[in-house]
XYZ file of C-alpha atoms in Angstrom:
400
model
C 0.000 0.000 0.000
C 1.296 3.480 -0.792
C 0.440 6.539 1.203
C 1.625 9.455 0.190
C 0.556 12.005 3.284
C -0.802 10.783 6.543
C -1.243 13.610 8.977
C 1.546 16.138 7.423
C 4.431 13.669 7.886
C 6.358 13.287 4.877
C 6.724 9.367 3.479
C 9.820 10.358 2.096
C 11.393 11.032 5.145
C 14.596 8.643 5.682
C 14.067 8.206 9.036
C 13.690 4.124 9.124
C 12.133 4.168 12.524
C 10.089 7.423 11.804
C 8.234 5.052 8.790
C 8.109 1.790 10.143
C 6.340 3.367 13.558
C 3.501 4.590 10.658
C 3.623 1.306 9.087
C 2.958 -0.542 12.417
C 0.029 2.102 13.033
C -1.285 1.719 9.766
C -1.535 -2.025 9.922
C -3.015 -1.791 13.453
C -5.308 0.216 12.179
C -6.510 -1.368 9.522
C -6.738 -4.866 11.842
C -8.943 -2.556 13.833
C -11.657 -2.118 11.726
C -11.326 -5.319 10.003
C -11.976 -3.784 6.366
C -9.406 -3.113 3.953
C -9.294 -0.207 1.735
C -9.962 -1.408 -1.656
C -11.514 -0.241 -5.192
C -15.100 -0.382 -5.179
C -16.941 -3.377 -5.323
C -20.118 -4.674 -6.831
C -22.401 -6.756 -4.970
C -25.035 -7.979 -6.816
C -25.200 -8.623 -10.613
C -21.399 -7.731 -12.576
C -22.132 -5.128 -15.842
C -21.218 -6.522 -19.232
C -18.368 -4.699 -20.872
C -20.214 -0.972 -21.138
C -20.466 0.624 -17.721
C -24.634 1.147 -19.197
C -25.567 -2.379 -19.225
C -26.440 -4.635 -16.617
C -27.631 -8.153 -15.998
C -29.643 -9.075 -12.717
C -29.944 -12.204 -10.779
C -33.173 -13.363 -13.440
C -31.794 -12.942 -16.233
C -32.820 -9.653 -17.554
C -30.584 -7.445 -19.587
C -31.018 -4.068 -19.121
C -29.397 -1.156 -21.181
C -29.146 2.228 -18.749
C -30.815 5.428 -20.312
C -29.739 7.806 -18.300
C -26.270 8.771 -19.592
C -24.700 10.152 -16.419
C -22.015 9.333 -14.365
C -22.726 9.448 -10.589
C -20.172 10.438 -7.954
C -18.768 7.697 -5.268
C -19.774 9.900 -2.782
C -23.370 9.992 -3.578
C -25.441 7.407 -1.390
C -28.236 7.098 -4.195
C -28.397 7.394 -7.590
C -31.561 7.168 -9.323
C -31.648 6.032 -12.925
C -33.829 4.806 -15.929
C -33.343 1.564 -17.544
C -35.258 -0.653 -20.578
C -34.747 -4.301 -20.681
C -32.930 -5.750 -23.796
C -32.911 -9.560 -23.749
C -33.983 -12.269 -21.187
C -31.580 -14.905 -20.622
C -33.459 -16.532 -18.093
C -35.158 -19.935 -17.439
C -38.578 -19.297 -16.510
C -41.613 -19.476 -18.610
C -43.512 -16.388 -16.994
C -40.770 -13.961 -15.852
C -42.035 -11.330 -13.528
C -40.231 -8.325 -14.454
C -39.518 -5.812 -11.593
C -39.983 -2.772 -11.159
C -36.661 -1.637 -10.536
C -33.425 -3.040 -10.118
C -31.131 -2.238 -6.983
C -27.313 -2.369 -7.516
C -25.430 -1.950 -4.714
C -21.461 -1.027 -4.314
C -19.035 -0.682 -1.044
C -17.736 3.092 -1.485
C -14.159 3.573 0.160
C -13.330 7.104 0.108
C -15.179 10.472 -0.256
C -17.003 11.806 3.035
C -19.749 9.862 3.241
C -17.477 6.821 4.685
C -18.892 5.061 7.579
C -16.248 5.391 10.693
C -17.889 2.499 12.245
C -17.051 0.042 9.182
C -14.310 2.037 6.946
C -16.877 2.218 4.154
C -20.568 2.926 3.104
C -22.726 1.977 0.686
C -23.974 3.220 -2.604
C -27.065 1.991 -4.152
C -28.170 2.653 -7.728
C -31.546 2.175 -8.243
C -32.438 1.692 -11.935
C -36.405 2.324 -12.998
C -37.343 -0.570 -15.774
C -39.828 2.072 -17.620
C -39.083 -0.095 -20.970
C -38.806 -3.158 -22.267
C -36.448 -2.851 -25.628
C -36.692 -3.343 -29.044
C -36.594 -7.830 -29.942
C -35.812 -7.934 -25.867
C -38.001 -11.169 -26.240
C -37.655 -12.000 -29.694
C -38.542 -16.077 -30.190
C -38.160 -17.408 -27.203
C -40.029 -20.154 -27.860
C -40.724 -21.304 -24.047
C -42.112 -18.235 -22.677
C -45.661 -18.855 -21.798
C -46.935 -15.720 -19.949
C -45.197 -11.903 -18.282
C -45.741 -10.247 -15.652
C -45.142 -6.419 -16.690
C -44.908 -3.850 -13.937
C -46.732 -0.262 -13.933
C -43.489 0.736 -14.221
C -42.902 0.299 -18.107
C -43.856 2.903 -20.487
C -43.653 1.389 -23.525
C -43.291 -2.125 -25.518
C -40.268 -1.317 -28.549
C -40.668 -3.048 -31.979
C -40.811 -7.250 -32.094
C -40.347 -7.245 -28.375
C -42.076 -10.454 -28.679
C -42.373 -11.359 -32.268
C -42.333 -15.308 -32.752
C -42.880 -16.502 -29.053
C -45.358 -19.198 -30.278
C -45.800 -20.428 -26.820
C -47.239 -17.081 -25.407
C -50.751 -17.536 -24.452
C -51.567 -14.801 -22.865
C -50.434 -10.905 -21.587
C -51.570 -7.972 -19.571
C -50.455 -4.845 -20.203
C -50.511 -2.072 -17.636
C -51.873 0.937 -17.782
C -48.872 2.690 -17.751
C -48.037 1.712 -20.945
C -48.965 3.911 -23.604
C -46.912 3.275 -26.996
C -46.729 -0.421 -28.660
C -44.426 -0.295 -30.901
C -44.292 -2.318 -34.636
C -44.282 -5.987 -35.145
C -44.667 -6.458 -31.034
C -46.948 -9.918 -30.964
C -46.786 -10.286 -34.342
C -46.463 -14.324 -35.263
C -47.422 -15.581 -31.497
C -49.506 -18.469 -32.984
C -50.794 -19.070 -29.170
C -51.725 -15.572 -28.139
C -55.402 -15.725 -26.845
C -56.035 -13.396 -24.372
C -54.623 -9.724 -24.654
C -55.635 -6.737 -22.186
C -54.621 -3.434 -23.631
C -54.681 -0.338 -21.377
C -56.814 2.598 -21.706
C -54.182 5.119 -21.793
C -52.060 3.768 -24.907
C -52.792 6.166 -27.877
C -50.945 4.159 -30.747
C -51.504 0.558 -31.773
C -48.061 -0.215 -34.363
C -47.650 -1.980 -37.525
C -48.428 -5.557 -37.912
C -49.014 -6.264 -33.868
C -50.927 -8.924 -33.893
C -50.278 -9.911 -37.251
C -50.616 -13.618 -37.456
C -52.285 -14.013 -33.893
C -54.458 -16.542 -34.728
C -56.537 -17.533 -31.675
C -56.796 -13.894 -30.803
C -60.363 -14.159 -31.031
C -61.222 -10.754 -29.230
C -59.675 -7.447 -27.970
C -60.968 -4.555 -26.709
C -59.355 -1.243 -28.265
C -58.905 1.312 -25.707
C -60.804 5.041 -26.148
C -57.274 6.450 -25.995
C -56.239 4.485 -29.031
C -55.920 7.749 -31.891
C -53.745 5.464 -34.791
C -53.616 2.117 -35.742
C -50.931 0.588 -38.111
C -50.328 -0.973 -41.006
C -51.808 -5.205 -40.912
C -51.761 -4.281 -37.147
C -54.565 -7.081 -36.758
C -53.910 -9.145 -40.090
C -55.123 -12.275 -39.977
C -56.262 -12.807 -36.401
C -59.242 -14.567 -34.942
C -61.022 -11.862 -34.649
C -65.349 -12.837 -35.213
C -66.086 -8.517 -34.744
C -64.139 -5.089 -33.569
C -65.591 -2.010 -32.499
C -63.221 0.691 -33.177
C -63.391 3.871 -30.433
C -64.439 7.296 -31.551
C -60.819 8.360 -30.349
C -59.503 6.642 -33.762
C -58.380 8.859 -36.567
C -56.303 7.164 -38.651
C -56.237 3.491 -40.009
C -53.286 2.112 -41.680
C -53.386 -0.350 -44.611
C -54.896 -3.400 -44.340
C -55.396 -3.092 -40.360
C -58.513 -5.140 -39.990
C -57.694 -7.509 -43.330
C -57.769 -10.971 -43.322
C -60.800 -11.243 -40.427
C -63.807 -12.952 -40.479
C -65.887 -10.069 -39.712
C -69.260 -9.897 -41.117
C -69.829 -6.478 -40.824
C -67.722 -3.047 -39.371
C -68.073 0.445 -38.439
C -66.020 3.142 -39.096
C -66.234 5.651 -36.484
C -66.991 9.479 -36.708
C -63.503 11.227 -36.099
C -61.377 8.802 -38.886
C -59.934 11.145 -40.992
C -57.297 9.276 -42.507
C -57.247 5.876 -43.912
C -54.360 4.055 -45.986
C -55.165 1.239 -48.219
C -58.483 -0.665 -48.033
C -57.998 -1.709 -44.279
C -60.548 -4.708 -44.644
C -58.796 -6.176 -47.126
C -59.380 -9.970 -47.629
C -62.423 -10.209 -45.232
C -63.827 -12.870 -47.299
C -66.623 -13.048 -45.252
C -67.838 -9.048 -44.738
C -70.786 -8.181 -46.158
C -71.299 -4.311 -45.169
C -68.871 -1.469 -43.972
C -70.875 1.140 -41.889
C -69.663 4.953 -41.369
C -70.923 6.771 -38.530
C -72.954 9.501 -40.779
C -71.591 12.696 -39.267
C -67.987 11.608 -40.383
C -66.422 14.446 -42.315
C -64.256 12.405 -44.230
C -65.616 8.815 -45.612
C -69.308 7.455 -46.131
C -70.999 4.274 -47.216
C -73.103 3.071 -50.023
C -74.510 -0.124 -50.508
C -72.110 -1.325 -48.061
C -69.192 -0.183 -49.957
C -66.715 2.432 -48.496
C -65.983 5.800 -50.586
C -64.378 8.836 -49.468
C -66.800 11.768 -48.819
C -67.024 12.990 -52.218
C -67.868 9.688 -53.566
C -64.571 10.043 -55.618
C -62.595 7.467 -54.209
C -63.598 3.850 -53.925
C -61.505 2.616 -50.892
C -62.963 -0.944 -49.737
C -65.311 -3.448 -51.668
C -66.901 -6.074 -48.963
C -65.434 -9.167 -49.789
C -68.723 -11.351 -49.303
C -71.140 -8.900 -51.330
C -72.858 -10.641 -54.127
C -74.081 -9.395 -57.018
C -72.526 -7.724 -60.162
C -70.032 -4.622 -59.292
C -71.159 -1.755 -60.871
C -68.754 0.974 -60.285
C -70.890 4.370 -59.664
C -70.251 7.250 -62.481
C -68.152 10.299 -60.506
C -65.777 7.599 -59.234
C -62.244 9.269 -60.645
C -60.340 6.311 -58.587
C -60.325 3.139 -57.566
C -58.074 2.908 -54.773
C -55.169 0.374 -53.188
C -56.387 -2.720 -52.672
C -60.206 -1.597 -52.574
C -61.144 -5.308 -54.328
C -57.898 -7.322 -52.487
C -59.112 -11.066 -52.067
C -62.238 -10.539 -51.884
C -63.467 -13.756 -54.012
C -64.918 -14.154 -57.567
C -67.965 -11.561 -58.749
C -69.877 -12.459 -62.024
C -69.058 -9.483 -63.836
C -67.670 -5.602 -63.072
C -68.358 -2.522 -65.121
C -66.234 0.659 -64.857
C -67.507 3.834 -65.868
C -65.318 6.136 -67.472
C -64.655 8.538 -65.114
C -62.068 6.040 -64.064
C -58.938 8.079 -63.884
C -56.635 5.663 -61.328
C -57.151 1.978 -60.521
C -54.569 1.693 -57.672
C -52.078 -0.829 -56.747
C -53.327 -4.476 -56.415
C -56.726 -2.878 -56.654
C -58.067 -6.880 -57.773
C -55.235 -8.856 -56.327
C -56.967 -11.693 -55.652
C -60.543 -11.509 -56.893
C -61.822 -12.718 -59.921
C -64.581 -11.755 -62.453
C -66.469 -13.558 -64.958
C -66.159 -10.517 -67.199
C -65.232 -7.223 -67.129
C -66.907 -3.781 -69.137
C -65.525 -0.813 -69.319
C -67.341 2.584 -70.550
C -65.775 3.659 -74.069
C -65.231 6.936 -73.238
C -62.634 6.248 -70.578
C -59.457 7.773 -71.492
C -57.529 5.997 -69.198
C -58.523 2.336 -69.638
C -59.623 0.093 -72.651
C -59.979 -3.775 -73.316
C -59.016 -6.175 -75.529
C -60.427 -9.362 -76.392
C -62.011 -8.911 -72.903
C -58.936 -8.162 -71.009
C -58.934 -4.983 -68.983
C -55.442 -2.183 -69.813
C -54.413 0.975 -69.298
C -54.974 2.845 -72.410
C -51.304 2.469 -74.111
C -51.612 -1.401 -73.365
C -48.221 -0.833 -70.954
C -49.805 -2.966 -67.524
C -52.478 -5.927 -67.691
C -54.810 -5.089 -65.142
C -57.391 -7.780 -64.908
C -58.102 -11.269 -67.037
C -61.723 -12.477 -66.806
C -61.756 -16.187 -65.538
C -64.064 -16.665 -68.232
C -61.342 -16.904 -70.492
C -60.604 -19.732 -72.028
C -57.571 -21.335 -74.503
C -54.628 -18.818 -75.614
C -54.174 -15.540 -74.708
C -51.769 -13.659 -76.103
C -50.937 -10.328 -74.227
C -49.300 -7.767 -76.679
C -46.073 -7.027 -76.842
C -45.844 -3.478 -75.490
C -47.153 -4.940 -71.857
């Protein structure tokens, strides 16, 4: 041990019984208090290699937020963390609420004189859990989430096909993209009234989800957020005002109703509900209406989504200028469809999908035409639609 002052007298003094009298009092000293004066020392779990990462007793990695340093001296230092990754063995982790780490501090003034040292305890908040943090771990069953998270990132649990079930606390109020999407087992899902965004793709792929409330907070919903579920019917809240594409596609709804305050909606979000028959609109929406069961902006310009179970011919009102993304996407085989030639825009797969026993167009579009039955833009560039009616060769020209 060096020590370079103790009480004013000067180490460097040659003196040989001036230095080994301080050594012996050192020593005695030190036998005293029965603690020797060493670096500081974690107790509980070690940190990976970055001084901002941790791993506790259960398993859970957890990446600091806070980006500060705190001072030896300081008893407590209260921090922010977001779990990353679960290397743990249990099938229904209960994640805490915070984690404690505690170190011995050995200098500074807060030393205990009793014991020669104190000690320092940083407290880390979990308010997150991370971005893939439980990506495919294929034996987790069920999580216990504390009140203490704030948010769920992107494919936090994407492709846990064991997960059967999940509460979500009320203090949560962002999921983010691709979060459940793929959990073949998910049943049961409480979502919190407080969240105000519902991501991309979700529950994509959920297939005994067969029901789940959407909170009045909820304002957006993504992109194939609940593709292909089990979902038998949905009420969306009033607090909804935008829809992404495809949301609600792939369900076996019957019928739906699109809320008052919707002001924004992507590509046909019932897209591939073979079995829908009707889409309501609350009538004082500003933005979209309903006719016939079919949904249309407010102008009656745009002709979003086609009900995948209505029977009948399609007859394509005049005024239409567009028929828009996906707006006919799986939704089965229709004897015949006639588009009026107002038709400026028939949007991407607009008919992916569906069939037709024939297809008419008006001859005074400008935009469209046929030939021997087959539906093309007017310079013959993209084939839009073939009739399954036809039969033998067909020979699509060469400018396609």
């Amino acid at each position: 041990m060096c020590l370079n002052e103790v009480k004013g007298v000067d180490t460097r003094m040659k003196d040989k019984s001036v230095k080994k009298s301080w050594s012996v009092a050192v020593y005695l000293a030190i036998f005293i208090c029965g603690v020797l004066i060493l670096p500081a020392k974690k107790i509980k779990a070690e940190p990976t290699s970055s001084s901002h990462w941790l791993i506790t007793e259960e398993g859970f990695h957890l990446r600091v937020l806070d980006d500060t340093t705190t001072l030896e001296t300081e008893i407590v230092a209260n921090m922010e963390a977001e779990i990353v990754a679960y290397s743990g063995d249990s099938t229904c982790p209960i994640i805490p609420t915070e984690y404690v780490e505690e170190t011995k501090v050995t200098n500074g003034e807060n030393i205990n004189p009793d014991f020669g040292h104190t000690i320092r305890k940083d407290i880390y908040k979990i308010v997150g859990i991370g971005e893939k943090a439980f990506y495919d771990r294929d034996r987790l069953t069920g999580i216990i989430i504390p009140h203490s998270v704030r948010y769920i990132g992107n494919q936090a649990f994407y492709d846990c096909d064991n997960l059967t079930d999940i509460r979500i606390p009320y203090s949560v109020t962002d999921i983010g993209d691709y979060t459940f999407s793929s959990c073949d087992k998910l049943a049961s899902v409480t979502l919190p009234n407080g969240i105000t965004r519902i991501g991309n793709e979700v529950f994509q792929g959920c297939y005994l989800l067969k029901d789940v409330v959407i909170p009045d907070s909820v304002t957006s919903i993504g992109d194939y957020a609940f593709w292909a579920c089990g979902l038998t019917s949905v009420t969306i809240p009033d607090s909804v005002m935008s829809i992404g594409s495809k949301a609600f596609g792939a369900l076996p709804l019957t019928n739906v109703m699109l809320p008052v305050n919707v002001s924004s909606i992507d590509a046909n979000p019932f897209a591939e509900c073979s079995s829908l028959r009707e889409i309501f609109v609350d009538e004082n929406n500003e933005y979209y209406l309903s006719e016939n069961g079919v949904l249309y902006d407010k102008a009656k310009t745009i002709l979003i989504g086609y009900p995948g179970d209505k029977e009948g011919a399609v007859k394509i009102p005049d005024g239409v200028v567009e028929i828009g993304n996906s707006a006919f996407y799986g939704c089965g085989s229709f004897e015949d469809i006639t588009i009026p030639g107002s038709v400026l825009k028939i949007g991407d797969e607009a008919f992916y999908g569906t069939s037709f026993s024939d297809v008419l167009v008006d001859e005074n579009n400008e935009f469209y035409t046929l030939e021997n039955g087959i539906l093309y833009d007017r310079a013959k560039t993209t084939l839009i639609v073939c009739p399954t009616a036809k039969t033998g060769v067909i020979m699509i020209p060469d400018s396609v």
